[in-house]
């Protein structure tokens, strides 16, 4: 079954064709990074406009690279939630138009589910059940994945997402957008013990995260140092900050694993590209004798191949949209439209 999927939830316009959820036939991404860089972050209105400009061409390119035409496809899929509402609407409306005009079923896909599905492409034998740590710019979730379409949120951030605080720290340090990636690169030669950061815990819910205190801590630290004319070592501070954020992520994930008895762990979402997080998850899994699965780096960020991968399993479980499908800025991963 060949599915053409579209992804426009944030700042990448992406289209891909994937066969049977696992074999990528094409994966095209038109990045808007250069457009948002001057503003230091994603500007939603600009993102929507760029999606409108790129979506047709990116779709055509995905078909071309797969050496297919619309008539070779079995279904269409689109990310409909969560994300920037204006950006999502471009993909959803374009996909609905395509579905109507070429007469193919349209599969609605939840963005965080698709991040998890990126691992199905990288690891052909991976099957649920497993435990997933899904960390992106807007979400930090520990999810029990009982089947391809059954999810249970076991822990989540009470305030900011891990990617969001990485971006904030990068910005406070004067690093260019995209912050999380640049912070990771700049911190590689830093000393992770140079600055001391707290490891916040949520009192009444041991699997939840809270990153807003860490964000305030790092911003104040940088501000106070600059007021006093003290020099901040970007690499050391970045490494120490990443060390703290990733400690929280890893600790709660492995606590969830021990509480649920799940020994198969998946890391997903844009922050899964972080080199320290990958290393820590790998090491801890080896120590515990657990299996660890992460997407290859090219599938960590937003892309449409992961959407097509999840769409295959959504289709099998009967999740097909009609033309009343609407985009939604937020939607829990464990609920269907
Ligand atoms: O999944 P994603 O590409 O978009 C959303 O769905 O939000 O995740 C984007 C987030 C951003 O906050 C970005 O800074 C972060 O992922 N990110 C990283 C790295 N690469 C991307 N954070 C830390 N280290 C990285 N190497
Ligand atoms: Zn994402």
CSV table of C-alpha atoms and ligand atoms in Angstrom, one decimal:
chain,number,residue,atom,x,y,z
A,1,UNK,CA,0.0,0.0,0.0
A,2,UNK,CA,1.5,3.3,-1.1
A,3,UNK,CA,0.7,6.4,0.9
A,4,UNK,CA,1.5,10.0,-0.1
A,5,UNK,CA,1.7,12.1,3.1
A,6,UNK,CA,1.9,15.8,3.8
A,7,UNK,CA,3.3,17.5,6.8
A,8,UNK,CA,2.9,21.3,7.5
A,9,UNK,CA,2.5,21.5,11.3
A,10,UNK,CA,5.3,23.9,11.9
A,11,UNK,CA,8.1,25.3,9.7
A,12,UNK,CA,8.8,22.5,7.3
A,13,UNK,CA,6.7,21.8,4.2
A,14,UNK,CA,7.1,18.1,3.6
A,15,UNK,CA,5.7,15.4,1.4
A,16,UNK,CA,6.7,11.7,1.1
A,17,UNK,CA,5.6,8.4,-0.3
A,18,UNK,CA,6.0,5.3,1.9
A,19,UNK,CA,5.0,1.8,1.1
A,20,UNK,CA,3.4,-0.4,3.8
A,21,UNK,CA,4.5,2.0,6.5
A,22,UNK,CA,8.1,1.1,6.3
A,23,UNK,CA,9.7,1.5,2.9
A,24,UNK,CA,10.4,5.1,2.0
A,25,UNK,CA,10.1,5.8,-1.7
A,26,UNK,CA,10.6,9.5,-1.4
A,27,UNK,CA,10.9,12.1,1.4
A,28,UNK,CA,11.0,15.7,0.4
A,29,UNK,CA,11.4,18.6,2.9
A,30,UNK,CA,11.3,22.3,2.0
A,31,UNK,CA,12.8,24.0,5.1
A,32,UNK,CA,11.8,27.5,6.1
A,33,UNK,CA,14.8,28.0,8.4
A,34,UNK,CA,16.3,30.8,6.4
A,35,UNK,CA,12.9,32.7,6.4
A,36,UNK,CA,12.5,32.6,10.2
A,37,UNK,CA,16.2,33.0,11.1
A,38,UNK,CA,16.1,36.8,11.0
A,39,UNK,CA,13.3,36.8,13.6
A,40,UNK,CA,15.1,34.3,15.9
A,41,UNK,CA,12.2,31.8,15.9
A,42,UNK,CA,9.2,30.6,13.9
A,43,UNK,CA,6.7,33.3,12.9
A,44,UNK,CA,3.4,31.6,12.4
A,45,UNK,CA,2.0,33.9,9.7
A,46,UNK,CA,5.2,33.5,7.7
A,47,UNK,CA,5.1,29.7,8.2
A,48,UNK,CA,1.6,29.5,6.8
A,49,UNK,CA,2.5,31.6,3.8
A,50,UNK,CA,5.6,29.6,3.0
A,51,UNK,CA,3.5,26.4,3.2
A,52,UNK,CA,1.0,27.8,0.7
A,53,UNK,CA,3.9,28.7,-1.7
A,54,UNK,CA,5.7,25.3,-1.4
A,55,UNK,CA,3.0,22.6,-0.9
A,56,UNK,CA,2.2,21.9,-4.6
A,57,UNK,CA,5.8,21.7,-5.7
A,58,UNK,CA,6.9,19.6,-2.7
A,59,UNK,CA,4.1,17.1,-3.4
A,60,UNK,CA,5.0,16.9,-7.1
A,61,UNK,CA,8.6,16.4,-6.2
A,62,UNK,CA,7.7,13.5,-3.8
A,63,UNK,CA,5.9,11.8,-6.6
A,64,UNK,CA,8.7,12.4,-9.1
A,65,UNK,CA,11.4,11.1,-6.8
A,66,UNK,CA,9.3,8.0,-6.1
A,67,UNK,CA,8.8,7.6,-9.8
A,68,UNK,CA,5.0,7.5,-9.4
A,69,UNK,CA,1.9,9.4,-10.5
A,70,UNK,CA,-1.3,10.0,-8.4
A,71,UNK,CA,-2.9,6.9,-10.0
A,72,UNK,CA,-0.2,4.6,-8.4
A,73,UNK,CA,-1.2,5.7,-4.9
A,74,UNK,CA,-3.5,3.9,-2.5
A,75,UNK,CA,-4.2,6.7,0.0
A,76,UNK,CA,-3.3,10.2,1.1
A,77,UNK,CA,-2.4,11.3,4.6
A,78,UNK,CA,-1.9,14.5,6.4
A,79,UNK,CA,-0.9,15.9,9.8
A,80,UNK,CA,-4.0,17.5,11.2
A,81,UNK,CA,-3.0,18.1,14.8
A,82,UNK,CA,-1.2,19.4,17.0
A,83,UNK,CA,0.7,22.3,15.6
A,84,UNK,CA,0.4,25.9,14.4
A,85,UNK,CA,-3.2,26.2,13.3
A,86,UNK,CA,-2.6,28.3,10.2
A,87,UNK,CA,0.2,26.0,9.1
A,88,UNK,CA,-1.8,22.8,9.7
A,89,UNK,CA,-4.7,24.3,7.8
A,90,UNK,CA,-2.6,24.6,4.6
A,91,UNK,CA,-1.8,20.9,4.6
A,92,UNK,CA,-5.2,19.7,5.6
A,93,UNK,CA,-7.0,21.8,3.0
A,94,UNK,CA,-4.6,20.8,0.3
A,95,UNK,CA,-4.9,17.2,1.2
A,96,UNK,CA,-8.7,17.4,1.2
A,97,UNK,CA,-8.7,19.0,-2.2
A,98,UNK,CA,-6.4,16.2,-3.5
A,99,UNK,CA,-8.5,13.5,-1.9
A,100,UNK,CA,-11.6,14.9,-3.6
A,101,UNK,CA,-10.1,15.4,-7.0
A,102,UNK,CA,-8.2,12.1,-7.3
A,103,UNK,CA,-10.7,10.0,-5.3
A,104,UNK,CA,-8.3,8.5,-2.7
A,105,UNK,CA,-9.0,8.0,1.0
A,106,UNK,CA,-7.6,10.6,3.4
A,107,UNK,CA,-5.9,9.5,6.6
A,108,UNK,CA,-5.6,12.0,9.4
A,109,UNK,CA,-2.4,11.7,11.4
A,110,UNK,CA,-1.5,13.0,14.9
A,111,UNK,CA,1.9,14.7,14.8
A,112,UNK,CA,3.3,13.0,17.9
A,113,UNK,CA,2.1,9.6,16.8
A,114,UNK,CA,4.0,10.2,13.5
A,115,UNK,CA,7.2,11.1,15.4
A,116,UNK,CA,7.1,7.7,17.1
A,117,UNK,CA,6.4,6.1,13.7
A,118,UNK,CA,9.7,7.5,12.4
A,119,UNK,CA,11.3,4.6,14.4
A,120,UNK,CA,9.3,2.0,12.3
A,121,UNK,CA,11.2,3.3,9.3
A,122,UNK,CA,14.6,3.1,10.9
A,123,UNK,CA,14.0,-0.1,12.7
A,124,UNK,CA,12.1,-2.5,10.4
A,125,UNK,CA,11.4,-5.0,13.1
A,126,UNK,CA,10.1,-2.6,15.8
A,127,UNK,CA,6.6,-3.3,16.8
A,128,UNK,CA,4.5,-2.2,19.8
A,129,UNK,CA,4.2,-2.6,22.7
A,130,UNK,CA,6.9,-0.3,23.9
A,131,UNK,CA,7.5,2.9,26.0
A,132,UNK,CA,8.2,6.1,24.1
A,133,UNK,CA,9.8,9.4,25.2
A,134,UNK,CA,8.5,12.0,22.7
A,135,UNK,CA,10.3,15.3,22.9
A,136,UNK,CA,9.7,18.1,20.5
A,137,UNK,CA,9.4,21.9,20.5
A,138,UNK,CA,5.9,21.8,22.0
A,139,UNK,CA,5.7,18.5,23.8
A,140,UNK,CA,7.6,16.3,26.3
A,141,UNK,CA,5.7,13.1,26.8
A,142,UNK,CA,6.3,9.6,28.2
A,143,UNK,CA,3.9,7.4,26.3
A,144,UNK,CA,2.9,3.8,26.7
A,145,UNK,CA,2.4,2.6,23.1
A,146,UNK,CA,0.2,-0.5,23.5
A,147,UNK,CA,-0.4,-0.9,19.8
A,148,UNK,CA,0.1,1.1,16.6
A,149,UNK,CA,-2.9,3.2,17.5
A,150,UNK,CA,-3.3,2.8,21.3
A,151,UNK,CA,-1.5,5.3,23.4
A,152,UNK,CA,-1.4,6.0,27.1
A,153,UNK,CA,0.3,9.2,28.4
A,154,UNK,CA,2.2,8.2,31.5
A,155,UNK,CA,4.1,11.5,32.0
A,156,UNK,CA,4.1,14.9,30.5
A,157,UNK,CA,5.5,18.4,31.1
A,158,UNK,CA,3.5,20.6,33.4
A,159,UNK,CA,4.8,23.7,31.7
A,160,UNK,CA,7.5,24.2,29.0
A,161,UNK,CA,8.6,21.5,26.6
A,162,UNK,CA,12.2,20.3,26.5
A,163,UNK,CA,12.8,21.6,22.9
A,164,UNK,CA,11.3,25.0,23.9
A,165,UNK,CA,13.7,25.4,26.8
A,166,UNK,CA,16.7,24.4,24.7
A,167,UNK,CA,15.6,27.1,22.2
A,168,UNK,CA,15.3,29.7,25.0
A,169,UNK,CA,18.7,28.9,26.4
A,170,UNK,CA,20.2,29.1,22.9
A,171,UNK,CA,18.6,32.4,22.3
A,172,UNK,CA,19.7,33.8,25.7
A,173,UNK,CA,23.2,32.8,24.8
A,174,UNK,CA,22.9,34.7,21.5
A,175,UNK,CA,23.0,31.5,19.3
A,176,UNK,CA,21.0,31.7,16.0
A,177,UNK,CA,17.8,29.9,15.3
A,178,UNK,CA,17.4,26.9,15.2
A,179,UNK,CA,18.4,27.1,18.8
A,180,UNK,CA,18.3,23.5,20.0
A,181,UNK,CA,20.5,22.3,17.2
A,182,UNK,CA,23.0,25.1,17.6
A,183,UNK,CA,23.2,24.7,21.4
A,184,UNK,CA,23.9,21.0,20.8
A,185,UNK,CA,26.7,21.8,18.4
A,186,UNK,CA,28.2,24.6,20.5
A,187,UNK,CA,28.1,22.5,23.7
A,188,UNK,CA,30.0,19.5,22.3
A,189,UNK,CA,33.4,20.8,23.5
A,190,UNK,CA,31.9,22.1,26.8
A,191,UNK,CA,32.3,20.9,30.4
A,192,UNK,CA,28.9,19.6,31.5
A,193,UNK,CA,29.9,20.0,35.2
A,194,UNK,CA,31.0,23.7,34.8
A,195,UNK,CA,27.7,25.2,35.9
A,196,UNK,CA,25.3,23.7,38.4
A,197,UNK,CA,21.6,23.5,37.4
A,198,UNK,CA,18.8,22.0,39.4
A,199,UNK,CA,17.0,18.8,38.4
A,200,UNK,CA,13.4,19.8,39.0
A,201,UNK,CA,10.9,17.1,40.0
A,202,UNK,CA,7.1,17.3,40.2
A,203,UNK,CA,6.1,16.5,43.7
A,204,UNK,CA,2.8,14.7,43.2
A,205,UNK,CA,3.5,13.0,39.9
A,206,UNK,CA,6.9,11.4,39.6
A,207,UNK,CA,6.7,10.8,35.8
A,208,UNK,CA,5.8,14.4,34.9
A,209,UNK,CA,8.4,17.0,33.9
A,210,UNK,CA,8.7,20.7,34.8
A,211,UNK,CA,11.2,22.7,32.8
A,212,UNK,CA,10.1,26.3,33.3
A,213,UNK,CA,12.2,26.7,36.4
A,214,UNK,CA,15.3,25.5,34.5
A,215,UNK,CA,14.5,28.0,31.8
A,216,UNK,CA,14.2,30.9,34.3
A,217,UNK,CA,17.4,29.7,36.0
A,218,UNK,CA,19.5,29.8,32.8
A,219,UNK,CA,18.0,33.1,31.6
A,220,UNK,CA,18.7,34.7,35.0
A,221,UNK,CA,22.2,33.3,35.2
A,222,UNK,CA,23.1,34.7,31.8
A,223,UNK,CA,21.4,38.1,32.5
A,224,UNK,CA,23.2,38.4,35.9
A,225,UNK,CA,26.5,37.5,34.5
A,226,UNK,CA,26.2,40.2,31.8
A,227,UNK,CA,25.1,42.8,34.4
A,228,UNK,CA,28.2,42.1,36.4
A,229,UNK,CA,30.4,42.1,33.3
A,230,UNK,CA,31.3,38.4,33.8
A,231,UNK,CA,32.1,36.3,30.8
A,232,UNK,CA,29.9,33.3,30.1
A,233,UNK,CA,31.5,30.3,28.5
A,234,UNK,CA,28.8,29.3,25.9
A,235,UNK,CA,30.1,25.7,25.5
A,236,UNK,CA,30.3,25.1,29.2
A,237,UNK,CA,27.0,26.6,30.0
A,238,UNK,CA,25.3,24.9,27.1
A,239,UNK,CA,26.8,21.5,28.1
A,240,UNK,CA,25.7,21.9,31.7
A,241,UNK,CA,22.2,23.0,30.7
A,242,UNK,CA,21.7,20.1,28.3
A,243,UNK,CA,23.1,17.8,31.0
A,244,UNK,CA,20.4,18.9,33.4
A,245,UNK,CA,17.5,18.8,30.9
A,246,UNK,CA,18.5,15.3,29.5
A,247,UNK,CA,19.0,14.0,33.1
A,248,UNK,CA,15.3,14.8,33.8
A,249,UNK,CA,14.2,13.2,30.6
A,250,UNK,CA,16.2,10.0,31.1
A,251,UNK,CA,15.4,9.6,34.8
A,252,UNK,CA,11.7,9.8,34.3
A,253,UNK,CA,11.7,7.5,31.2
A,254,UNK,CA,13.6,4.8,33.0
A,255,UNK,CA,11.4,5.2,36.1
A,256,UNK,CA,8.4,4.7,33.8
A,257,UNK,CA,10.0,1.6,32.4
A,258,UNK,CA,10.6,0.1,35.8
A,259,UNK,CA,7.1,1.0,37.0
A,260,UNK,CA,5.5,-0.5,33.9
A,261,UNK,CA,7.9,-3.4,33.4
A,262,UNK,CA,8.4,-2.3,29.8
A,263,UNK,CA,11.9,-3.0,28.6
A,264,UNK,CA,11.7,-1.7,25.0
A,265,UNK,CA,12.2,2.0,24.7
A,266,UNK,CA,11.7,4.4,21.8
A,267,UNK,CA,13.1,8.0,21.6
A,268,UNK,CA,11.3,10.3,19.2
A,269,UNK,CA,10.6,14.0,18.3
A,270,UNK,CA,12.9,16.8,17.2
A,271,UNK,CA,14.9,16.7,20.5
A,272,UNK,CA,15.8,13.1,19.8
A,273,UNK,CA,18.5,14.5,17.5
A,274,UNK,CA,20.3,15.8,20.6
A,275,UNK,CA,23.7,14.0,20.8
A,276,UNK,CA,23.8,13.9,24.7
A,277,UNK,CA,20.2,12.6,25.0
A,278,UNK,CA,20.9,9.9,22.4
A,279,UNK,CA,24.1,8.9,24.2
A,280,UNK,CA,22.5,8.8,27.7
A,281,UNK,CA,19.5,6.8,26.5
A,282,UNK,CA,21.8,4.3,24.8
A,283,UNK,CA,24.1,3.9,27.8
A,284,UNK,CA,21.3,3.6,30.3
A,285,UNK,CA,19.5,1.0,28.2
A,286,UNK,CA,22.7,-1.0,27.9
A,287,UNK,CA,23.2,-0.8,31.7
A,288,UNK,CA,19.6,-2.0,32.3
A,289,UNK,CA,19.6,-4.6,29.5
A,290,UNK,CA,16.8,-2.8,27.7
A,291,UNK,CA,16.2,-2.4,24.0
A,292,UNK,CA,16.5,1.2,22.7
A,293,UNK,CA,15.2,2.5,19.4
A,294,UNK,CA,15.8,6.0,18.0
A,295,UNK,CA,15.1,7.4,14.5
A,296,UNK,CA,18.1,8.0,12.2
A,297,UNK,CA,19.0,11.7,12.4
A,298,UNK,CA,17.3,12.6,9.1
A,299,UNK,CA,14.0,11.4,10.6
A,300,UNK,CA,14.1,13.1,14.0
A,301,UNK,CA,12.8,16.5,12.9
A,302,UNK,CA,9.5,17.1,11.1
A,303,UNK,CA,9.1,15.1,7.9
A,304,UNK,CA,6.3,13.5,6.0
A,305,UNK,CA,7.8,9.9,5.8
A,306,UNK,CA,7.0,9.5,9.4
A,307,UNK,CA,3.4,10.7,8.7
A,308,UNK,CA,3.0,8.1,5.9
A,309,UNK,CA,4.4,5.4,8.2
A,310,UNK,CA,1.8,6.1,11.0
A,311,UNK,CA,-0.9,6.6,8.4
A,312,UNK,CA,-0.5,3.0,7.2
A,313,UNK,CA,-1.4,1.7,10.7
A,314,UNK,CA,-4.1,4.3,11.2
A,315,UNK,CA,-5.7,3.1,7.9
A,316,UNK,CA,-5.5,-0.6,9.0
A,317,UNK,CA,-7.3,0.3,12.2
A,318,UNK,CA,-10.0,2.1,10.2
A,319,UNK,CA,-9.1,5.7,10.8
A,320,UNK,CA,-10.1,7.5,7.6
A,321,UNK,CA,-11.3,11.1,7.4
A,322,UNK,CA,-14.1,12.6,5.4
A,323,UNK,CA,-14.1,16.1,4.0
A,324,UNK,CA,-15.3,17.5,7.3
A,325,UNK,CA,-11.7,17.0,8.6
A,326,UNK,CA,-10.4,20.1,10.3
A,327,UNK,CA,-7.1,21.0,11.7
A,328,UNK,CA,-6.7,21.4,15.4
A,329,UNK,CA,-3.9,23.3,17.3
A,330,UNK,CA,-3.9,20.7,20.1
A,331,UNK,CA,-5.2,17.2,20.7
A,332,UNK,CA,-4.1,14.5,23.2
A,333,UNK,CA,-2.1,11.7,21.6
A,334,UNK,CA,-4.4,9.1,23.2
A,335,UNK,CA,-7.6,10.5,21.7
A,336,UNK,CA,-8.9,10.1,18.2
A,337,UNK,CA,-10.3,13.1,16.3
B,1,LIG,O1,9.7,17.8,16.3
B,1,LIG,P1,10.3,19.1,16.0
B,1,LIG,O2,11.2,19.1,14.8
B,1,LIG,O3,9.2,20.1,15.8
B,1,LIG,C1,8.1,20.1,16.6
B,1,LIG,O4,7.2,19.3,16.5
B,1,LIG,O5,8.1,21.0,17.6
B,1,LIG,O6,11.1,19.6,17.3
B,1,LIG,C2,11.7,20.8,17.3
B,1,LIG,C3,12.5,21.0,18.5
B,1,LIG,C4,13.0,22.4,18.6
B,1,LIG,O7,12.7,22.9,19.9
B,1,LIG,C5,14.5,22.2,18.4
B,1,LIG,O8,15.3,23.1,19.1
B,1,LIG,C6,14.7,20.8,19.0
B,1,LIG,O9,13.6,20.1,18.5
B,1,LIG,N1,16.0,20.2,18.5
B,1,LIG,C7,17.0,19.9,19.3
B,1,LIG,C8,18.0,19.4,18.4
B,1,LIG,N2,17.5,19.4,17.2
B,1,LIG,C9,16.3,19.9,17.2
B,1,LIG,N3,17.1,20.1,20.6
B,1,LIG,C10,18.3,19.7,21.1
B,1,LIG,N4,19.3,19.2,20.4
B,1,LIG,C11,19.2,19.0,19.0
B,1,LIG,N5,20.2,18.5,18.3
B,2,LIG,ZN1,7.6,17.6,15.4
